[in-house]
GROMACS .gro file of C-alpha atoms in nm:
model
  258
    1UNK     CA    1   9.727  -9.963 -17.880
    2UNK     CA    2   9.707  -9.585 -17.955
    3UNK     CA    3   9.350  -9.577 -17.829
    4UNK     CA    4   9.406  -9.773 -17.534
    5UNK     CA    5   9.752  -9.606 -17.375
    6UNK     CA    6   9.768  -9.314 -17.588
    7UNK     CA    7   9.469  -9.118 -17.651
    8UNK     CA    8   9.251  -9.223 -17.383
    9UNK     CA    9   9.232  -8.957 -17.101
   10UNK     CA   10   9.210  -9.217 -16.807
   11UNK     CA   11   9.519  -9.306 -16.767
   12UNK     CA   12   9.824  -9.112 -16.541
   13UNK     CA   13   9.626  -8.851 -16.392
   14UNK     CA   14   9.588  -8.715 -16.057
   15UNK     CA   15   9.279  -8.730 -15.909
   16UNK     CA   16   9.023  -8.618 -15.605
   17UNK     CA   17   8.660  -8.711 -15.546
   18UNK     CA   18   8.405  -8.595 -15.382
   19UNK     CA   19   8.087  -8.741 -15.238
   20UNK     CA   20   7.952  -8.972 -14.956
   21UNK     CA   21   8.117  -9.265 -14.840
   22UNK     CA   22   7.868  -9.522 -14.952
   23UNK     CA   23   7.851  -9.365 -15.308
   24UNK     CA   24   8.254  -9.369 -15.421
   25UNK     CA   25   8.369  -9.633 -15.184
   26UNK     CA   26   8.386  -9.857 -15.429
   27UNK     CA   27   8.565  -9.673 -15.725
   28UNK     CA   28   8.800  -9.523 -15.432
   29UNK     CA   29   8.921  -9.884 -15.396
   30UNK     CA   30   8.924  -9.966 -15.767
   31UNK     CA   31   9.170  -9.709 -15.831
   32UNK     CA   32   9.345  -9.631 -15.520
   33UNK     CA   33   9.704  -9.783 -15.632
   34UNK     CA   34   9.602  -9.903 -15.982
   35UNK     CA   35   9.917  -9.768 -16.098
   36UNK     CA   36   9.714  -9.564 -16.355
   37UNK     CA   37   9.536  -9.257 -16.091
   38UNK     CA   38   9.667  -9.080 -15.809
   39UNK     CA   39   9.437  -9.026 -15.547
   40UNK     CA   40   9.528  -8.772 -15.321
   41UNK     CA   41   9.253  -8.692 -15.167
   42UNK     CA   42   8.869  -8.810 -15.133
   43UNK     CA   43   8.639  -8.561 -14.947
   44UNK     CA   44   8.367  -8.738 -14.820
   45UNK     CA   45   8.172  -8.809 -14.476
   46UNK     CA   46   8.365  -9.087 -14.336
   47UNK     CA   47   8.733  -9.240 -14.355
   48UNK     CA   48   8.717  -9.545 -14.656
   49UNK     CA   49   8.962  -9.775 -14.432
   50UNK     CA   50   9.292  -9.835 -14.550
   51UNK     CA   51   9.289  -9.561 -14.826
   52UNK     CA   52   9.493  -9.271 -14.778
   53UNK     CA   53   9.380  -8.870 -14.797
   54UNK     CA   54   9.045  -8.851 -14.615
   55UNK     CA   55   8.942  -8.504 -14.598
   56UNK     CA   56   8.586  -8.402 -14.372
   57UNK     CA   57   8.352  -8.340 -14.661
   58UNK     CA   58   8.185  -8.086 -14.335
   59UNK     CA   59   8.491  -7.891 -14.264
   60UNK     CA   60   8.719  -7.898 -14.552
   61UNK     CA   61   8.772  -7.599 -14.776
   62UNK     CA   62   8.849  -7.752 -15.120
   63UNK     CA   63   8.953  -7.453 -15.298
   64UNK     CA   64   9.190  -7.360 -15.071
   65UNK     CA   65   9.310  -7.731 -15.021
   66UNK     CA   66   9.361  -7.826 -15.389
   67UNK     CA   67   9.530  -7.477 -15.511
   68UNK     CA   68   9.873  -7.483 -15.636
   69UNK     CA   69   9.830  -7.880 -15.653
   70UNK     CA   70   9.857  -8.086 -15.952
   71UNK     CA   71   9.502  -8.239 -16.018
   72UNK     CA   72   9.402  -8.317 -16.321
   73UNK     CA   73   9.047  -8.458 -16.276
   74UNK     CA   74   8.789  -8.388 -15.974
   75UNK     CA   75   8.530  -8.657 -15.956
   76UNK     CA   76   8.154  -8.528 -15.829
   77UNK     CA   77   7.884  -8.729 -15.681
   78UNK     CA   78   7.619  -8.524 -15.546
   79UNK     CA   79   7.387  -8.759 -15.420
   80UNK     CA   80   7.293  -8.781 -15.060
   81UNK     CA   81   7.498  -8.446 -15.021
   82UNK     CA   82   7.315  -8.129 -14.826
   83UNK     CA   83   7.149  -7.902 -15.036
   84UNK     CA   84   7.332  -7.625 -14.875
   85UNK     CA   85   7.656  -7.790 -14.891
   86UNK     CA   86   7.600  -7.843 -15.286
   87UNK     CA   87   7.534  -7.452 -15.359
   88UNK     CA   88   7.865  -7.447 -15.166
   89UNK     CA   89   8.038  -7.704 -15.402
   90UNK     CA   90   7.883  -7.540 -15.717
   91UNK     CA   91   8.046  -7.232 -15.646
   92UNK     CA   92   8.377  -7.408 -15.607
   93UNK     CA   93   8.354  -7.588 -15.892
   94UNK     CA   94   8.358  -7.299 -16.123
   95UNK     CA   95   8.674  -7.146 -15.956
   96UNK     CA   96   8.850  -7.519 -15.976
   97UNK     CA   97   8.714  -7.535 -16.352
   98UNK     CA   98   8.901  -7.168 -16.412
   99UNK     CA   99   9.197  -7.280 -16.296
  100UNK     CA  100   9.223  -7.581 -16.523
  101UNK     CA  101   9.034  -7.905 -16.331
  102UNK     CA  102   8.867  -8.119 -16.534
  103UNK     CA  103   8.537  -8.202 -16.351
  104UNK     CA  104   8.322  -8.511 -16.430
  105UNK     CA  105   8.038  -8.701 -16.264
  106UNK     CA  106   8.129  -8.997 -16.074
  107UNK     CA  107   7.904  -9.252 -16.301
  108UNK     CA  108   8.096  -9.124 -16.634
  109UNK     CA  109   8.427  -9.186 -16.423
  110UNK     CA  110   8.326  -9.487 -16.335
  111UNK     CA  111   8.174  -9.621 -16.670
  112UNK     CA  112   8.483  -9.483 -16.807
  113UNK     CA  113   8.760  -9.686 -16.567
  114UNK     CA  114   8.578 -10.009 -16.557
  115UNK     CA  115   8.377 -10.002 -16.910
  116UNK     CA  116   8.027 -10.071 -16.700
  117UNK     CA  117   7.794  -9.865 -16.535
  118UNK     CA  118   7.728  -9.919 -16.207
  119UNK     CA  119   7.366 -10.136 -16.076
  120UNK     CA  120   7.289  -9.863 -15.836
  121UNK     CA  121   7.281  -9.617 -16.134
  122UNK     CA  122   7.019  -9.808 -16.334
  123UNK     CA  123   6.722  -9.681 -16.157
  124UNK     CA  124   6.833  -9.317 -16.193
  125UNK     CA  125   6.896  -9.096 -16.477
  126UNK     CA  126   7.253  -9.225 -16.516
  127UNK     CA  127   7.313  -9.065 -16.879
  128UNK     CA  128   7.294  -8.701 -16.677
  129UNK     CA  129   7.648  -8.604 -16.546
  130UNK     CA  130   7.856  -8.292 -16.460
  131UNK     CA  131   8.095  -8.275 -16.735
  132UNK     CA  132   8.235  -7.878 -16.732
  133UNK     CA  133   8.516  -7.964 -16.960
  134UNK     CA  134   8.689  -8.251 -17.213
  135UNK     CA  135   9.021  -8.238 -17.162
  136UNK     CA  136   9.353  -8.451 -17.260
  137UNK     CA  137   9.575  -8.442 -16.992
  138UNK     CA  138   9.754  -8.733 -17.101
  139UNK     CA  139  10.093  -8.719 -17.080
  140UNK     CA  140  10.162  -8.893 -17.372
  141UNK     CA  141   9.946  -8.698 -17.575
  142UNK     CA  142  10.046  -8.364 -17.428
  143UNK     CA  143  10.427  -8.467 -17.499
  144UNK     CA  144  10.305  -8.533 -17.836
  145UNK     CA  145  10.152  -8.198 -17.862
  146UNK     CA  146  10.441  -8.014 -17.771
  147UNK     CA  147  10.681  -8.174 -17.980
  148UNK     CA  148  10.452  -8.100 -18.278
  149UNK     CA  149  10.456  -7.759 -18.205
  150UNK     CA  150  10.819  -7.738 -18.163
  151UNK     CA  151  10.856  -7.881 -18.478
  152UNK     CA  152  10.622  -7.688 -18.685
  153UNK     CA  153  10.672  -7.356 -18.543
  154UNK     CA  154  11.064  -7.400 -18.594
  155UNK     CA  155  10.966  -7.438 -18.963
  156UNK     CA  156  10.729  -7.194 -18.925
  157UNK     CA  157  10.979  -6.965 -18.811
  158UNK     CA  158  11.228  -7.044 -19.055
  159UNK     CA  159  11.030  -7.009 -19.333
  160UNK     CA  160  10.920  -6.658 -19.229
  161UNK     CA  161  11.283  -6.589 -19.195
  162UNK     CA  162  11.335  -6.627 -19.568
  163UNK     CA  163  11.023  -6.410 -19.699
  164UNK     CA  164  11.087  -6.157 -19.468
  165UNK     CA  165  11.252  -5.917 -19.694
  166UNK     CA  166  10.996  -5.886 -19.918
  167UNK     CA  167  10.773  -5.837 -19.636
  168UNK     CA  168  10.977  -5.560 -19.483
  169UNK     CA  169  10.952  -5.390 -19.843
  170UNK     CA  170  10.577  -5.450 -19.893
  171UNK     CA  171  10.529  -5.336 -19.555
  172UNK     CA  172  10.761  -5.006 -19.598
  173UNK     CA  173  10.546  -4.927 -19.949
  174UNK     CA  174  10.221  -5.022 -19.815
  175UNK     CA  175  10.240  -4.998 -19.435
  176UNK     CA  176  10.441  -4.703 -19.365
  177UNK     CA  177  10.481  -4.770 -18.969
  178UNK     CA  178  10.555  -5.084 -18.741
  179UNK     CA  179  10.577  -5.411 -18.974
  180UNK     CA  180  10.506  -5.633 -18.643
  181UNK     CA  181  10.208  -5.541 -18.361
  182UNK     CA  182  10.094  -5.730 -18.029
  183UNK     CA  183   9.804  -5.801 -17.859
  184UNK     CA  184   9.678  -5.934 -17.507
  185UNK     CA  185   9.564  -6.225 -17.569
  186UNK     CA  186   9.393  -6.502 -17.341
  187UNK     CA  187   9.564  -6.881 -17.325
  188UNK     CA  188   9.521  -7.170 -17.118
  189UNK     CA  189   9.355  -7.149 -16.799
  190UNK     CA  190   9.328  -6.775 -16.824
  191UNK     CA  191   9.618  -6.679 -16.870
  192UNK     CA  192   9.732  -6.360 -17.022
  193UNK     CA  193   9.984  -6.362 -17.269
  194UNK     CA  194  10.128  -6.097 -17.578
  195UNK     CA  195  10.038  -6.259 -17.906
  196UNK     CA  196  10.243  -6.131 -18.187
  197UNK     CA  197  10.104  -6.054 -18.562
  198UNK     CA  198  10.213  -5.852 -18.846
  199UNK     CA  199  10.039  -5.526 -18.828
  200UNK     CA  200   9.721  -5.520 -19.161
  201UNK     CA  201   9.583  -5.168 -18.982
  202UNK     CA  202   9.686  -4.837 -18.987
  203UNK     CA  203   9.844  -4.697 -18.679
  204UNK     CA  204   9.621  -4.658 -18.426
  205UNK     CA  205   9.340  -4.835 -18.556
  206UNK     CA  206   9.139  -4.902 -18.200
  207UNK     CA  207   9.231  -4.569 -18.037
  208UNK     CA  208   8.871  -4.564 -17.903
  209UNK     CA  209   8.886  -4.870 -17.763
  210UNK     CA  210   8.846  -5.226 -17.943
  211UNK     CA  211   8.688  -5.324 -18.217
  212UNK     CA  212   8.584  -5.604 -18.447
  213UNK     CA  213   8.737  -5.609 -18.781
  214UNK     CA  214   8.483  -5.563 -19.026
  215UNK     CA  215   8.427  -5.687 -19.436
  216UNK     CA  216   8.566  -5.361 -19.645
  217UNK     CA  217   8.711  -5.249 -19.293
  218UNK     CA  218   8.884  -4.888 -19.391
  219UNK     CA  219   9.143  -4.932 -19.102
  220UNK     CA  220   9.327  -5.202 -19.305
  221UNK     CA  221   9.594  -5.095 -19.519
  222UNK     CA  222   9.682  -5.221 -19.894
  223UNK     CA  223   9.956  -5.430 -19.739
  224UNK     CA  224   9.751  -5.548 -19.509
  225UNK     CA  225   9.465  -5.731 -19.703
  226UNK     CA  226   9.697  -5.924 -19.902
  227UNK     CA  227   9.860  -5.981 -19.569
  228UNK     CA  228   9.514  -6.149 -19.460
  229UNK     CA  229   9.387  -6.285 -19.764
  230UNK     CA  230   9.763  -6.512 -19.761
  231UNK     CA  231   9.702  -6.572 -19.358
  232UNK     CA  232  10.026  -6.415 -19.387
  233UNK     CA  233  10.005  -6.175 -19.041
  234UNK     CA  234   9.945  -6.481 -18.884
  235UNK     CA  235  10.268  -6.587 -18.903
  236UNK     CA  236  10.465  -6.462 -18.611
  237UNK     CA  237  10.247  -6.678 -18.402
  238UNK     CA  238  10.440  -6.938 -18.459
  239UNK     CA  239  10.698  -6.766 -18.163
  240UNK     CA  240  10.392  -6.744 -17.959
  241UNK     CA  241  10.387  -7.152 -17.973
  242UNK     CA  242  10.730  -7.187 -17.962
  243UNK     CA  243  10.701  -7.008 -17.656
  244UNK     CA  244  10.429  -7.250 -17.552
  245UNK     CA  245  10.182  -6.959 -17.503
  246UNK     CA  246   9.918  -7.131 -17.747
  247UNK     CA  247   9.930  -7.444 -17.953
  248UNK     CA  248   9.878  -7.570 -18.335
  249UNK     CA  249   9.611  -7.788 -18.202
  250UNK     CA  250   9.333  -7.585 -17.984
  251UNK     CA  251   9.093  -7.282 -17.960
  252UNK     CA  252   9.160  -6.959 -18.109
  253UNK     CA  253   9.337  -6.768 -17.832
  254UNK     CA  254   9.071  -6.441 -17.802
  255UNK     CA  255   9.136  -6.108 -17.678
  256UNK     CA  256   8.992  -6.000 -17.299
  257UNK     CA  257   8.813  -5.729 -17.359
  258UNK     CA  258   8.614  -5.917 -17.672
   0.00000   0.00000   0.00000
């Protein structure tokens, strides 16, 4: 049950494919009202009759089309398309993969939704799909997600509460200066946010621009090893996911300029 309606990324998510008529007719109609995708829009080089959101595959600008809307998966098939019209689509691609689209070939999608693989992908290299990105959007999951982090950061955060004290007096014998620092840090979808740590440097330890801590790195302080050996200056994070500008469960949020 957890696999099936939990874990497993195809259900409850918005979706948009692209290709010729003849090649996604037939998952178009599989899905279109399945109660489990929304289709919003198929661009393609005909109207698939009685299913909604035809956009000209000729004419249509997708990155301007799909901005600011809510898809969570953009399904590719390439074949039969114009070469020039795929450099085109390439180029999109990237910018919809920045901004958080999951993009997948349309024989994973369709192995995926109906556990087979299509006859007319037999003869071809099937195994070979655009995949930029694995990602859960499901909501189940993601509301799982969050309330973990809720509920572990609050702890977190508590926690930190109570040792703080003997921070503030290790950091006032061994610190001399600022006992908290931030950083710009990149999240989700490229977005900036201000991470927050306990400072393990001296004071202005990357006046000359940034650079990568080092082993035996002179710029940390007494303080601040055992505040790294501990994981301790890692703490104040946990507002960071409270916050919901990173997560427990994910990639280490790095800095731009690194």
């Amino acid at each position: 049950m957890y696999v099936s309606f939990i874990f497993s990324p195809k259900h409850f998510k918005t979706i948009v494919f692209v290709g010729k008529k003849e090649r996604i007719e037939n998952i178009v109609r599989h899905v279109y009202n399945d109660n489990l995708h929304n289709l919003i829009a198929y661009y393609t080089n005909e109207e698939i009759e009685g299913v909604e959101g035809y956009k000209n595959i000729a004419t249509a600008n997708i990155i301007d089309e799909l901005t600011g809307l809510p898809v969570n998966e953009l399904i590719i098939a390439k074949e039969g398309l114009d070469i020039k019209y795929v450099n085109k689509l390439n180029k999109e691609l990237i910018l919809l993969f920045k901004k958080g689209i999951n993009i997948v070939g349309l024989s994973s999608f369709y192995e995926e939704v109906t556990s087979r693989v299509p006859k007319d992908f037999l003869d071809t290299n099937f195994y070979e799909y655009l995949n930029f990105s694995k990602n859960n959007t499901n909501r189940f999951y993601l509301f799982g997600l969050r309330f973990v982090d809720i509920f572990v950061s609050t702890i977190g955060l508590l926690v930190f509460l109570l040792i703080a004290p003997l921070l503030i007096i290790g950091n006032l014998v061994g610190n001399r200066g600022s006992l908290f620092y931030t950083q710009i840090r990149v999240g989700q979808n490229g977005n900036l946010f201000k991470i927050f740590k306990l400072r393990s440097m001296v004071k202005n330890a990357e006046k000359n621009g940034a650079v990568w801590a080092q082993k035996n790195d002179s710029r940390i302080t007494a303080f601040g090893k055992f505040l790294r050996n501990t994981r301790l200056d890692e703490v104040p994070q946990f507002l960071n996911v409270l916050k919901g500008d990173m997560s427990i469960i994910g990639p280490r949020p790095e800095r731009p300029n690194l």
